[in-house]
Amino acid sequence: MDLSNQSAIVTGGSSGIGKACALALAKAGANVAITYLSSEDEADAIVATIRDGGGKAIAVKANVGHEDDVDRLFAEAEKAFGPIGLLVNCAGLNMSGTPIARMELDQFDRVLRADLYGPFLTCRRFVRGLEGQKSGGRIVNMSSIHERAPRAGGADYDSAKGGLAQLTATLALELAPNRIAVNGVAPGMILTPMNQSALDDAAERKRKEAIIPWGRAGKAEEVADLVVFLLSPTADYITGTTVTIDGGLTLLTAQGA
C-alpha cells in the first residue's frame, strides 16, 4: 500500500482517528495536510512527527462546515503539494444526548454542519480540484455504526451520519466515471477522545467492552490501517460501500428479544 508521490487532506487530523490516519498516510509515503480548530499545539506536534520521519506535512486551521475555510484549506494544501488526490473526512462532533423535545435548532445544525455539511463541502472542493486531471482520486468519509444503529438522544449525530452514508453512496455512483472512488468507514467503540469517559474509568470501559463480541474496544490505528487500504491502489475496485469496523457490535441488533 505505497502512497508515495500522492497528497492527502485529513480533516480533524489533530486528534483521535484523524491523527492516526494522518500518521498512517505519511508512513505510507503520502504528503499530508491536516486540519484543526483549537488544538494548534497538537496539530503542530503531528506535523513535526511526520517531518522528523522524512515526510511532508502542513496543518491548517479550518472549520469544515464553512465554505470559505474549506476553499482556503485546499488552496494551502495545493500550494504546498500540488493536486490533492486523497481525502479523508474525520472532522466531526459527537451526539449531544439531548432528547428531541429539548434540542435547540442551533445544536442540531451545529452537528450537521460538522458531520454532514463538512464532508459535502470538502468532497465538492476535492472534485473541483481534480477537474482536468486524469489520475482519478479516492475519498474516505468517516461515518459510524450509528448511521444505522440509532441511540436515544442522538437525533443530531445519527441523522448526520445517516445522511453521510447516502452522500458517500451517491458520490461514488456519480464520480465512478472520473475514477474517483468514494467509500465510508463505520467504526464502533474506538478508544479516542470521543470515548474519553471509558479511557478515564476502567470500570466503564470493562462494562462496555463486555458487550462487544470481540471482547475489546478498537484502536484508532486499526481504523487508520483500513483507511490507508481503501485509499491505496490495492482497493481500486472498491467504491460506494461503507466498511464496518466494530468487533461485531452491530451484529447484536435484535438479539435477546
PDB file of C-alpha atoms in Angstrom:
ATOM      1  CA  MET A   1       0.000   0.000   0.000  1.00  0.00           C
ATOM      2  CA  ASP A   2       2.519   2.519  -1.251  1.00  0.00           C
ATOM      3  CA  LEU A   3       1.167   6.080  -1.443  1.00  0.00           C
ATOM      4  CA  SER A   4       4.416   7.752  -2.454  1.00  0.00           C
ATOM      5  CA  ASN A   5       4.024  10.834  -4.660  1.00  0.00           C
ATOM      6  CA  GLN A   6       0.417  11.272  -3.548  1.00  0.00           C
ATOM      7  CA  SER A   7      -1.020  14.072  -1.443  1.00  0.00           C
ATOM      8  CA  ALA A   8      -3.835  13.838   1.082  1.00  0.00           C
ATOM      9  CA  ILE A   9      -6.050  16.063   3.191  1.00  0.00           C
ATOM     10  CA  VAL A  10      -7.224  14.669   6.531  1.00  0.00           C
ATOM     11  CA  THR A  11      -9.849  16.803   8.235  1.00  0.00           C
ATOM     12  CA  GLY A  12      -9.884  16.564  12.005  1.00  0.00           C
ATOM     13  CA  GLY A  13      -6.328  15.290  11.794  1.00  0.00           C
ATOM     14  CA  SER A  14      -5.141  16.710  15.099  1.00  0.00           C
ATOM     15  CA  SER A  15      -6.619  14.017  17.355  1.00  0.00           C
ATOM     16  CA  GLY A  16      -8.267  10.613  17.567  1.00  0.00           C
ATOM     17  CA  ILE A  17      -8.891   8.674  14.378  1.00  0.00           C
ATOM     18  CA  GLY A  18      -7.905  11.649  12.227  1.00  0.00           C
ATOM     19  CA  LYS A  19      -4.493  11.828  13.881  1.00  0.00           C
ATOM     20  CA  ALA A  20      -3.958   8.094  13.381  1.00  0.00           C
ATOM     21  CA  CYS A  21      -4.946   8.429   9.718  1.00  0.00           C
ATOM     22  CA  ALA A  22      -2.548  11.308   9.148  1.00  0.00           C
ATOM     23  CA  LEU A  23       0.359   9.393  10.654  1.00  0.00           C
ATOM     24  CA  ALA A  24      -0.510   6.201   8.753  1.00  0.00           C
ATOM     25  CA  LEU A  25      -0.785   8.037   5.434  1.00  0.00           C
ATOM     26  CA  ALA A  26       2.570   9.709   5.986  1.00  0.00           C
ATOM     27  CA  LYS A  27       4.108   6.327   6.844  1.00  0.00           C
ATOM     28  CA  ALA A  28       2.754   5.012   3.533  1.00  0.00           C
ATOM     29  CA  GLY A  29       4.548   7.848   1.750  1.00  0.00           C
ATOM     30  CA  ALA A  30       1.832  10.457   1.202  1.00  0.00           C
ATOM     31  CA  ASN A  31       2.173  14.194   1.754  1.00  0.00           C
ATOM     32  CA  VAL A  32      -0.403  15.150   4.362  1.00  0.00           C
ATOM     33  CA  ALA A  33      -2.363  18.308   5.177  1.00  0.00           C
ATOM     34  CA  ILE A  34      -4.367  18.131   8.404  1.00  0.00           C
ATOM     35  CA  THR A  35      -6.994  20.467   9.816  1.00  0.00           C
ATOM     36  CA  TYR A  36      -7.542  21.580  13.380  1.00  0.00           C
ATOM     37  CA  LEU A  37      -9.829  24.038  15.160  1.00  0.00           C
ATOM     38  CA  SER A  38      -8.488  24.677  18.653  1.00  0.00           C
ATOM     39  CA  SER A  39      -5.684  22.170  19.154  1.00  0.00           C
ATOM     40  CA  GLU A  40      -2.886  24.035  17.350  1.00  0.00           C
ATOM     41  CA  ASP A  41      -0.149  22.584  19.570  1.00  0.00           C
ATOM     42  CA  GLU A  42      -1.347  19.039  18.895  1.00  0.00           C
ATOM     43  CA  ALA A  43      -1.533  19.729  15.160  1.00  0.00           C
ATOM     44  CA  ASP A  44       1.972  21.178  15.128  1.00  0.00           C
ATOM     45  CA  ALA A  45       3.257  18.135  17.018  1.00  0.00           C
ATOM     46  CA  ILE A  46       1.794  15.783  14.403  1.00  0.00           C
ATOM     47  CA  VAL A  47       3.339  17.807  11.584  1.00  0.00           C
ATOM     48  CA  ALA A  48       6.691  17.708  13.405  1.00  0.00           C
ATOM     49  CA  THR A  49       6.450  13.938  13.846  1.00  0.00           C
ATOM     50  CA  ILE A  50       5.791  13.428  10.138  1.00  0.00           C
ATOM     51  CA  ARG A  51       8.610  15.745   9.120  1.00  0.00           C
ATOM     52  CA  ASP A  52      11.017  14.109  11.555  1.00  0.00           C
ATOM     53  CA  GLY A  53      10.234  10.819   9.817  1.00  0.00           C
ATOM     54  CA  GLY A  54      11.172  12.289   6.463  1.00  0.00           C
ATOM     55  CA  GLY A  55       7.647  13.112   5.304  1.00  0.00           C
ATOM     56  CA  LYS A  56       5.924  16.314   4.270  1.00  0.00           C
ATOM     57  CA  ALA A  57       3.010  17.780   6.218  1.00  0.00           C
ATOM     58  CA  ILE A  58       1.208  21.026   6.991  1.00  0.00           C
ATOM     59  CA  ALA A  59      -1.538  21.972   9.446  1.00  0.00           C
ATOM     60  CA  VAL A  60      -4.347  24.366   8.534  1.00  0.00           C
ATOM     61  CA  LYS A  61      -6.847  25.851  10.958  1.00  0.00           C
ATOM     62  CA  ALA A  62     -10.256  25.325   9.351  1.00  0.00           C
ATOM     63  CA  ASN A  63     -13.892  24.805  10.237  1.00  0.00           C
ATOM     64  CA  VAL A  64     -15.041  22.343   7.595  1.00  0.00           C
ATOM     65  CA  GLY A  65     -18.638  23.489   7.973  1.00  0.00           C
ATOM     66  CA  HIS A  66     -17.677  26.871   6.491  1.00  0.00           C
ATOM     67  CA  GLU A  67     -17.265  27.109   2.730  1.00  0.00           C
ATOM     68  CA  ASP A  68     -14.559  29.805   2.860  1.00  0.00           C
ATOM     69  CA  ASP A  69     -12.474  27.743   5.293  1.00  0.00           C
ATOM     70  CA  VAL A  70     -12.674  24.703   3.026  1.00  0.00           C
ATOM     71  CA  ASP A  71     -11.604  26.716  -0.018  1.00  0.00           C
ATOM     72  CA  ARG A  72      -8.660  28.139   1.932  1.00  0.00           C
ATOM     73  CA  LEU A  73      -7.708  24.664   3.198  1.00  0.00           C
ATOM     74  CA  PHE A  74      -7.470  23.255  -0.303  1.00  0.00           C
ATOM     75  CA  ALA A  75      -5.676  26.318  -1.634  1.00  0.00           C
ATOM     76  CA  GLU A  76      -2.980  25.979   1.040  1.00  0.00           C
ATOM     77  CA  ALA A  77      -2.654  22.223   0.534  1.00  0.00           C
ATOM     78  CA  GLU A  78      -2.421  22.582  -3.244  1.00  0.00           C
ATOM     79  CA  LYS A  79       0.175  25.337  -2.888  1.00  0.00           C
ATOM     80  CA  ALA A  80       2.269  23.063  -0.683  1.00  0.00           C
ATOM     81  CA  PHE A  81       1.836  19.758  -2.519  1.00  0.00           C
ATOM     82  CA  GLY A  82       0.112  20.261  -5.867  1.00  0.00           C
ATOM     83  CA  PRO A  83      -3.147  18.444  -6.764  1.00  0.00           C
ATOM     84  CA  ILE A  84      -4.785  16.611  -3.862  1.00  0.00           C
ATOM     85  CA  GLY A  85      -5.707  13.059  -4.842  1.00  0.00           C
ATOM     86  CA  LEU A  86      -6.715  11.635  -1.452  1.00  0.00           C
ATOM     87  CA  LEU A  87      -9.293  12.949   1.028  1.00  0.00           C
ATOM     88  CA  VAL A  88     -10.193  11.638   4.474  1.00  0.00           C
ATOM     89  CA  ASN A  89     -13.090  13.309   6.282  1.00  0.00           C
ATOM     90  CA  CYS A  90     -12.619  12.737  10.015  1.00  0.00           C
ATOM     91  CA  ALA A  91     -13.649  16.108  11.470  1.00  0.00           C
ATOM     92  CA  GLY A  92     -16.887  15.864  13.409  1.00  0.00           C
ATOM     93  CA  LEU A  93     -18.852  16.237  16.612  1.00  0.00           C
ATOM     94  CA  ASN A  94     -20.449  13.554  18.777  1.00  0.00           C
ATOM     95  CA  MET A  95     -24.087  13.290  19.829  1.00  0.00           C
ATOM     96  CA  SER A  96     -25.375  15.753  22.406  1.00  0.00           C
ATOM     97  CA  GLY A  97     -27.565  13.271  24.284  1.00  0.00           C
ATOM     98  CA  THR A  98     -30.427  15.765  24.132  1.00  0.00           C
ATOM     99  CA  PRO A  99     -33.992  14.482  23.663  1.00  0.00           C
ATOM    100  CA  ILE A 100     -35.671  15.869  20.551  1.00  0.00           C
ATOM    101  CA  ALA A 101     -38.221  17.863  22.560  1.00  0.00           C
ATOM    102  CA  ARG A 102     -35.423  19.813  24.218  1.00  0.00           C
ATOM    103  CA  MET A 103     -32.958  20.030  21.346  1.00  0.00           C
ATOM    104  CA  GLU A 104     -32.437  23.544  20.057  1.00  0.00           C
ATOM    105  CA  LEU A 105     -32.124  24.084  16.308  1.00  0.00           C
ATOM    106  CA  ASP A 106     -28.653  25.543  16.841  1.00  0.00           C
ATOM    107  CA  GLN A 107     -27.489  22.255  18.392  1.00  0.00           C
ATOM    108  CA  PHE A 108     -28.914  20.144  15.566  1.00  0.00           C
ATOM    109  CA  ASP A 109     -27.405  22.492  12.998  1.00  0.00           C
ATOM    110  CA  ARG A 110     -24.012  22.549  14.748  1.00  0.00           C
ATOM    111  CA  VAL A 111     -23.588  18.766  14.455  1.00  0.00           C
ATOM    112  CA  LEU A 112     -24.896  18.577  10.893  1.00  0.00           C
ATOM    113  CA  ARG A 113     -22.561  21.415   9.909  1.00  0.00           C
ATOM    114  CA  ALA A 114     -19.555  19.458  11.123  1.00  0.00           C
ATOM    115  CA  ASP A 115     -20.582  15.884  10.312  1.00  0.00           C
ATOM    116  CA  LEU A 116     -22.526  16.271   7.047  1.00  0.00           C
ATOM    117  CA  TYR A 117     -22.086  19.733   5.563  1.00  0.00           C
ATOM    118  CA  GLY A 118     -18.336  19.445   6.151  1.00  0.00           C
ATOM    119  CA  PRO A 119     -17.885  16.292   4.053  1.00  0.00           C
ATOM    120  CA  PHE A 120     -20.156  17.744   1.369  1.00  0.00           C
ATOM    121  CA  LEU A 121     -18.036  20.890   1.130  1.00  0.00           C
ATOM    122  CA  THR A 122     -14.685  19.077   1.185  1.00  0.00           C
ATOM    123  CA  CYS A 123     -15.786  16.439  -1.322  1.00  0.00           C
ATOM    124  CA  ARG A 124     -17.099  19.125  -3.660  1.00  0.00           C
ATOM    125  CA  ARG A 125     -13.873  21.130  -3.481  1.00  0.00           C
ATOM    126  CA  PHE A 126     -11.817  17.935  -3.868  1.00  0.00           C
ATOM    127  CA  VAL A 127     -13.640  17.039  -7.082  1.00  0.00           C
ATOM    128  CA  ARG A 128     -13.325  20.565  -8.427  1.00  0.00           C
ATOM    129  CA  GLY A 129      -9.594  20.443  -7.771  1.00  0.00           C
ATOM    130  CA  LEU A 130      -9.257  17.285  -9.880  1.00  0.00           C
ATOM    131  CA  GLU A 131     -11.144  18.595 -12.914  1.00  0.00           C
ATOM    132  CA  GLY A 132      -8.938  18.155 -15.942  1.00  0.00           C
ATOM    133  CA  GLN A 133      -6.765  15.582 -14.165  1.00  0.00           C
ATOM    134  CA  LYS A 134      -6.698  12.016 -15.462  1.00  0.00           C
ATOM    135  CA  SER A 135      -5.274  10.331 -12.378  1.00  0.00           C
ATOM    136  CA  GLY A 136      -8.571   9.902 -10.502  1.00  0.00           C
ATOM    137  CA  GLY A 137      -8.730  10.072  -6.734  1.00  0.00           C
ATOM    138  CA  ARG A 138     -10.025   8.426  -3.588  1.00  0.00           C
ATOM    139  CA  ILE A 139     -12.209   9.640  -0.729  1.00  0.00           C
ATOM    140  CA  VAL A 140     -12.944   8.056   2.638  1.00  0.00           C
ATOM    141  CA  ASN A 141     -15.713   9.506   4.793  1.00  0.00           C
ATOM    142  CA  MET A 142     -15.547   8.609   8.477  1.00  0.00           C
ATOM    143  CA  SER A 143     -19.042   7.564   9.452  1.00  0.00           C
ATOM    144  CA  SER A 144     -20.165   5.483  12.449  1.00  0.00           C
ATOM    145  CA  ILE A 145     -22.138   2.361  13.246  1.00  0.00           C
ATOM    146  CA  HIS A 146     -24.772   4.875  14.353  1.00  0.00           C
ATOM    147  CA  GLU A 147     -25.519   5.725  10.731  1.00  0.00           C
ATOM    148  CA  ARG A 148     -27.898   2.755  11.052  1.00  0.00           C
ATOM    149  CA  ALA A 149     -27.923   1.919  14.787  1.00  0.00           C
ATOM    150  CA  PRO A 150     -29.753   4.820  16.449  1.00  0.00           C
ATOM    151  CA  ARG A 151     -29.471   5.942  20.058  1.00  0.00           C
ATOM    152  CA  ALA A 152     -31.954   7.932  22.111  1.00  0.00           C
ATOM    153  CA  GLY A 153     -30.614  11.457  22.413  1.00  0.00           C
ATOM    154  CA  GLY A 154     -28.692  11.141  19.159  1.00  0.00           C
ATOM    155  CA  ALA A 155     -31.040  12.789  16.677  1.00  0.00           C
ATOM    156  CA  ASP A 156     -28.288  15.244  15.753  1.00  0.00           C
ATOM    157  CA  TYR A 157     -25.404  12.785  15.296  1.00  0.00           C
ATOM    158  CA  ASP A 158     -27.397   9.824  13.975  1.00  0.00           C
ATOM    159  CA  SER A 159     -29.125  11.992  11.363  1.00  0.00           C
ATOM    160  CA  ALA A 160     -25.796  13.414  10.217  1.00  0.00           C
ATOM    161  CA  LYS A 161     -24.165  10.004   9.890  1.00  0.00           C
ATOM    162  CA  GLY A 162     -27.181   8.520   8.130  1.00  0.00           C
ATOM    163  CA  GLY A 163     -27.017  11.375   5.650  1.00  0.00           C
ATOM    164  CA  LEU A 164     -23.277  10.851   5.252  1.00  0.00           C
ATOM    165  CA  ALA A 165     -23.844   7.229   4.256  1.00  0.00           C
ATOM    166  CA  GLN A 166     -26.136   8.344   1.441  1.00  0.00           C
ATOM    167  CA  LEU A 167     -23.770  11.147   0.420  1.00  0.00           C
ATOM    168  CA  THR A 168     -20.973   8.590   0.168  1.00  0.00           C
ATOM    169  CA  ALA A 169     -23.017   6.187  -1.958  1.00  0.00           C
ATOM    170  CA  THR A 170     -24.363   8.941  -4.214  1.00  0.00           C
ATOM    171  CA  LEU A 171     -20.942  10.438  -4.864  1.00  0.00           C
ATOM    172  CA  ALA A 172     -19.488   7.000  -5.590  1.00  0.00           C
ATOM    173  CA  LEU A 173     -22.080   6.493  -8.313  1.00  0.00           C
ATOM    174  CA  GLU A 174     -21.647   9.993  -9.698  1.00  0.00           C
ATOM    175  CA  LEU A 175     -17.851  10.031  -9.676  1.00  0.00           C
ATOM    176  CA  ALA A 176     -17.066   6.494 -10.853  1.00  0.00           C
ATOM    177  CA  PRO A 177     -16.701   7.618 -14.497  1.00  0.00           C
ATOM    178  CA  ASN A 178     -13.988  10.022 -13.284  1.00  0.00           C
ATOM    179  CA  ARG A 179     -12.235   7.160 -11.460  1.00  0.00           C
ATOM    180  CA  ILE A 180     -12.824   8.859  -8.116  1.00  0.00           C
ATOM    181  CA  ALA A 181     -13.656   6.186  -5.544  1.00  0.00           C
ATOM    182  CA  VAL A 182     -15.761   7.144  -2.523  1.00  0.00           C
ATOM    183  CA  ASN A 183     -16.091   4.859   0.482  1.00  0.00           C
ATOM    184  CA  GLY A 184     -17.096   5.117   4.104  1.00  0.00           C
ATOM    185  CA  VAL A 185     -15.724   3.627   7.298  1.00  0.00           C
ATOM    186  CA  ALA A 186     -18.086   2.993  10.200  1.00  0.00           C
ATOM    187  CA  PRO A 187     -16.267   2.448  13.497  1.00  0.00           C
ATOM    188  CA  GLY A 188     -17.859   1.128  16.648  1.00  0.00           C
ATOM    189  CA  MET A 189     -16.303   1.786  20.053  1.00  0.00           C
ATOM    190  CA  ILE A 190     -12.803   3.137  19.425  1.00  0.00           C
ATOM    191  CA  LEU A 191     -10.551   4.349  22.243  1.00  0.00           C
ATOM    192  CA  THR A 192     -10.254   8.011  21.282  1.00  0.00           C
ATOM    193  CA  PRO A 193     -11.274  11.281  22.987  1.00  0.00           C
ATOM    194  CA  MET A 194     -14.850  10.636  21.787  1.00  0.00           C
ATOM    195  CA  ASN A 195     -14.832   7.792  24.326  1.00  0.00           C
ATOM    196  CA  GLN A 196     -12.888   9.729  26.944  1.00  0.00           C
ATOM    197  CA  SER A 197     -15.052   8.529  29.819  1.00  0.00           C
ATOM    198  CA  ALA A 198     -14.152   4.911  29.005  1.00  0.00           C
ATOM    199  CA  LEU A 199     -10.483   5.862  28.846  1.00  0.00           C
ATOM    200  CA  ASP A 200     -10.690   7.525  32.253  1.00  0.00           C
ATOM    201  CA  ASP A 201     -12.897   4.963  34.009  1.00  0.00           C
ATOM    202  CA  ALA A 202     -11.651   1.363  33.906  1.00  0.00           C
ATOM    203  CA  ALA A 203     -14.964   0.023  35.207  1.00  0.00           C
ATOM    204  CA  GLU A 204     -16.936   1.763  32.470  1.00  0.00           C
ATOM    205  CA  ARG A 205     -14.562   0.504  29.815  1.00  0.00           C
ATOM    206  CA  LYS A 206     -14.779  -3.074  31.113  1.00  0.00           C
ATOM    207  CA  ARG A 207     -18.583  -2.896  31.190  1.00  0.00           C
ATOM    208  CA  LYS A 208     -18.804  -1.615  27.626  1.00  0.00           C
ATOM    209  CA  GLU A 209     -16.176  -3.974  26.242  1.00  0.00           C
ATOM    210  CA  ALA A 210     -18.045  -6.930  27.736  1.00  0.00           C
ATOM    211  CA  ILE A 211     -20.887  -6.198  25.306  1.00  0.00           C
ATOM    212  CA  ILE A 212     -18.655  -6.292  22.212  1.00  0.00           C
ATOM    213  CA  PRO A 213     -18.460  -9.817  20.730  1.00  0.00           C
ATOM    214  CA  TRP A 214     -14.721  -9.424  20.070  1.00  0.00           C
ATOM    215  CA  GLY A 215     -14.258  -8.589  23.745  1.00  0.00           C
ATOM    216  CA  ARG A 216     -12.492  -5.247  23.449  1.00  0.00           C
ATOM    217  CA  ALA A 217     -12.737  -1.742  22.081  1.00  0.00           C
ATOM    218  CA  GLY A 218     -10.923  -0.839  18.891  1.00  0.00           C
ATOM    219  CA  LYS A 219      -7.820   1.259  18.396  1.00  0.00           C
ATOM    220  CA  ALA A 220      -7.538   4.350  16.232  1.00  0.00           C
ATOM    221  CA  GLU A 221      -4.576   2.774  14.462  1.00  0.00           C
ATOM    222  CA  GLU A 222      -6.737  -0.163  13.344  1.00  0.00           C
ATOM    223  CA  VAL A 223      -9.194   2.238  11.733  1.00  0.00           C
ATOM    224  CA  ALA A 224      -6.321   4.129  10.121  1.00  0.00           C
ATOM    225  CA  ASP A 225      -4.927   0.928   8.586  1.00  0.00           C
ATOM    226  CA  LEU A 226      -8.322   0.298   6.997  1.00  0.00           C
ATOM    227  CA  VAL A 227      -8.436   3.861   5.669  1.00  0.00           C
ATOM    228  CA  VAL A 228      -4.978   3.545   4.111  1.00  0.00           C
ATOM    229  CA  PHE A 229      -6.069   0.320   2.415  1.00  0.00           C
ATOM    230  CA  LEU A 230      -9.197   1.984   0.984  1.00  0.00           C
ATOM    231  CA  LEU A 231      -7.080   4.854  -0.333  1.00  0.00           C
ATOM    232  CA  SER A 232      -4.477   2.576  -1.889  1.00  0.00           C
ATOM    233  CA  PRO A 233      -4.286   1.083  -5.408  1.00  0.00           C
ATOM    234  CA  THR A 234      -4.951  -2.298  -3.775  1.00  0.00           C
ATOM    235  CA  ALA A 235      -8.571  -1.181  -3.242  1.00  0.00           C
ATOM    236  CA  ASP A 236      -9.017   0.059  -6.812  1.00  0.00           C
ATOM    237  CA  TYR A 237     -12.245  -1.912  -7.398  1.00  0.00           C
ATOM    238  CA  ILE A 238     -13.899  -0.850  -4.145  1.00  0.00           C
ATOM    239  CA  THR A 239     -16.262   2.127  -4.253  1.00  0.00           C
ATOM    240  CA  GLY A 240     -19.687   3.020  -2.904  1.00  0.00           C
ATOM    241  CA  THR A 241     -19.526   0.948   0.251  1.00  0.00           C
ATOM    242  CA  THR A 242     -19.176   1.586   3.962  1.00  0.00           C
ATOM    243  CA  VAL A 243     -16.905  -0.815   5.826  1.00  0.00           C
ATOM    244  CA  THR A 244     -17.856  -1.520   9.430  1.00  0.00           C
ATOM    245  CA  ILE A 245     -15.073  -1.945  11.985  1.00  0.00           C
ATOM    246  CA  ASP A 246     -16.719  -2.647  15.328  1.00  0.00           C
ATOM    247  CA  GLY A 247     -15.673  -6.064  16.652  1.00  0.00           C
ATOM    248  CA  GLY A 248     -19.099  -7.435  15.769  1.00  0.00           C
ATOM    249  CA  LEU A 249     -21.032  -4.962  17.923  1.00  0.00           C
ATOM    250  CA  THR A 250     -23.745  -4.239  15.369  1.00  0.00           C
ATOM    251  CA  LEU A 251     -24.395  -7.964  14.961  1.00  0.00           C
ATOM    252  CA  LEU A 252     -26.128  -7.827  18.334  1.00  0.00           C
ATOM    253  CA  THR A 253     -29.046  -5.812  16.960  1.00  0.00           C
ATOM    254  CA  ALA A 254     -32.353  -7.516  17.806  1.00  0.00           C
ATOM    255  CA  GLN A 255     -30.667 -10.248  19.839  1.00  0.00           C
ATOM    256  CA  GLY A 256     -32.256 -11.494  23.059  1.00  0.00           C
ATOM    257  CA  ALA A 257     -35.830 -10.398  22.464  1.00  0.00           C
TER     258      ALA A 257
END
